[in-house]
PDB file of C-alpha atoms in Angstrom:
ATOM      1  CA  MET S1112       4.650  13.715   3.107  1.00  0.00           C
ATOM      2  CA  GLY S1113       8.070  12.192   3.549  1.00  0.00           C
ATOM      3  CA  VAL S1114      10.041  10.540   0.804  1.00  0.00           C
ATOM      4  CA  ILE S1115       9.692   7.088   2.391  1.00  0.00           C
ATOM      5  CA  ALA S1116       5.918   7.472   2.622  1.00  0.00           C
ATOM      6  CA  LEU S1117       5.792   8.617  -1.016  1.00  0.00           C
ATOM      7  CA  ILE S1118       7.745   5.520  -2.107  1.00  0.00           C
ATOM      8  CA  ILE S1119       5.517   3.175  -0.094  1.00  0.00           C
ATOM      9  CA  ILE S1120       2.272   4.754  -1.301  1.00  0.00           C
ATOM     10  CA  GLY S1121       3.665   4.959  -4.833  1.00  0.00           C
ATOM     11  CA  ALA S1122       4.630   1.286  -4.814  1.00  0.00           C
ATOM     12  CA  ALA S1123       1.148   0.303  -3.645  1.00  0.00           C
ATOM     13  CA  ALA S1124      -0.534   2.604  -6.176  1.00  0.00           C
ATOM     14  CA  GLY S1125       1.738   1.344  -8.951  1.00  0.00           C
ATOM     15  CA  PHE S1126       0.960  -2.271  -8.052  1.00  0.00           C
ATOM     16  CA  ILE S1127      -2.796  -1.626  -8.141  1.00  0.00           C
ATOM     17  CA  ALA S1128      -2.564   0.407 -11.358  1.00  0.00           C
ATOM     18  CA  THR S1129      -0.488  -2.230 -13.169  1.00  0.00           C
ATOM     19  CA  ARG S1130      -3.004  -4.897 -12.173  1.00  0.00           C
ATOM     20  CA  LEU S1131      -5.995  -2.776 -13.211  1.00  0.00           C
ATOM     21  CA  MET S1132      -4.360  -1.924 -16.550  1.00  0.00           C
ATOM     22  CA  ARG S1133      -3.193  -5.559 -16.962  1.00  0.00           C
ATOM     23  CA  ILE S1134       0.468  -4.967 -17.674  1.00  0.00           C
ATOM     24  CA  GLU S1135       3.451  -6.905 -16.412  1.00  0.00           C
ATOM     25  CA  ALA S1136       6.219  -4.717 -15.033  1.00  0.00           C
ATOM     26  CA  ASP S1137       9.204  -5.327 -12.812  1.00  0.00           C
ATOM     27  CA  ILE S1138       9.343  -3.901  -9.291  1.00  0.00           C
ATOM     28  CA  PRO S1139      11.371  -0.730 -10.070  1.00  0.00           C
ATOM     29  CA  THR S1140       9.109   0.111 -13.016  1.00  0.00           C
ATOM     30  CA  THR S1141       6.010  -0.480 -10.885  1.00  0.00           C
ATOM     31  CA  MET S1142       7.417   1.782  -8.175  1.00  0.00           C
ATOM     32  CA  PHE S1143       8.322   4.473 -10.722  1.00  0.00           C
ATOM     33  CA  ILE S1144       4.848   4.313 -12.247  1.00  0.00           C
ATOM     34  CA  GLY S1145       3.297   4.587  -8.799  1.00  0.00           C
ATOM     35  CA  VAL S1146       5.470   7.477  -7.602  1.00  0.00           C
ATOM     36  CA  ALA S1147       5.056   9.397 -10.867  1.00  0.00           C
ATOM     37  CA  GLY S1148       1.332   8.639 -10.792  1.00  0.00           C
ATOM     38  CA  ALA S1149       1.170   9.872  -7.210  1.00  0.00           C
ATOM     39  CA  LEU S1150       2.746  13.143  -8.280  1.00  0.00           C
ATOM     40  CA  ILE S1151       0.409  13.519 -11.258  1.00  0.00           C
ATOM     41  CA  GLY S1152      -2.652  12.460  -9.282  1.00  0.00           C
ATOM     42  CA  GLY S1153      -1.647  14.664  -6.366  1.00  0.00           C
ATOM     43  CA  LEU S1154      -1.532  17.708  -8.602  1.00  0.00           C
ATOM     44  CA  ILE S1155      -4.827  16.896 -10.284  1.00  0.00           C
ATOM     45  CA  LEU S1156      -6.744  15.916  -7.153  1.00  0.00           C
ATOM     46  CA  ARG S1157      -5.381  18.378  -4.570  1.00  0.00           C
ATOM     47  CA  LEU S1158      -8.837  19.892  -4.194  1.00  0.00           C
ATOM     48  CA  LEU S1159     -10.358  16.502  -3.349  1.00  0.00           C
ATOM     49  CA  THR S1160      -7.695  15.904  -0.718  1.00  0.00           C
ATOM     50  CA  THR S1161      -8.743  19.004   1.159  1.00  0.00           C
ATOM     51  CA  MET S1162     -12.404  18.005   0.971  1.00  0.00           C
ATOM     52  CA  MET S1163     -12.189  14.245   1.607  1.00  0.00           C
ATOM     53  CA  GLY S1164      -8.918  13.631   3.422  1.00  0.00           C
ATOM     54  CA  GLY S1165      -6.024  11.268   2.776  1.00  0.00           C
ATOM     55  CA  MET S1166      -7.976   8.540   0.996  1.00  0.00           C
ATOM     56  CA  ALA S1167      -8.567  10.879  -1.931  1.00  0.00           C
ATOM     57  CA  GLY S1168      -4.789  11.207  -2.240  1.00  0.00           C
ATOM     58  CA  PHE S1169      -4.440   7.438  -2.605  1.00  0.00           C
ATOM     59  CA  VAL S1170      -7.255   7.332  -5.171  1.00  0.00           C
ATOM     60  CA  GLY S1171      -5.533  10.165  -7.005  1.00  0.00           C
ATOM     61  CA  ALA S1172      -2.244   8.247  -6.942  1.00  0.00           C
ATOM     62  CA  VAL S1173      -3.892   5.178  -8.499  1.00  0.00           C
ATOM     63  CA  LEU S1174      -5.658   7.298 -11.136  1.00  0.00           C
ATOM     64  CA  GLY S1175      -2.452   9.150 -11.909  1.00  0.00           C
ATOM     65  CA  ALA S1176      -0.549   5.876 -12.283  1.00  0.00           C
ATOM     66  CA  MET S1177      -3.262   4.539 -14.586  1.00  0.00           C
ATOM     67  CA  LEU S1178      -3.018   7.724 -16.682  1.00  0.00           C
ATOM     68  CA  LEU S1179       0.748   7.297 -16.893  1.00  0.00           C
ATOM     69  CA  ILE S1180       0.365   3.650 -17.997  1.00  0.00           C
ATOM     70  CA  TRP S1181      -2.164   4.702 -20.640  1.00  0.00           C
ATOM     71  CA  LEU S1182       0.224   7.354 -21.986  1.00  0.00           C
ATOM     72  CA  TRP S1183       3.106   4.857 -21.882  1.00  0.00           C
ATOM     73  CA  ARG S1184       1.097   2.343 -23.934  1.00  0.00           C
ATOM     74  CA  LEU S1185       0.003   5.078 -26.355  1.00  0.00           C
ATOM     75  CA  TYR S1186       3.523   6.316 -27.136  1.00  0.00           C
ATOM     76  CA  ARG S1187       5.375   3.012 -26.877  1.00  0.00           C
ATOM     77  CA  ARG S1188       3.895   1.711 -30.137  1.00  0.00           C
TER      78      ARG S1188
END
């Protein structure tokens, strides 16, 4: 996957994750959360991607971004 595609998918995943986790973040932070979540989710859900196709990668990106937000909230206190 190209870098541009990773940024676009990461931005979308970050947007969805920030809305699901109900946090307010600026655009660069949302994109960072999404891209980092895509990397985390991609590593965790690589097996699902081979079984279910590209949609599992997007679901993994959202789940990874949500995990990153949860960890951020946990250690920010």
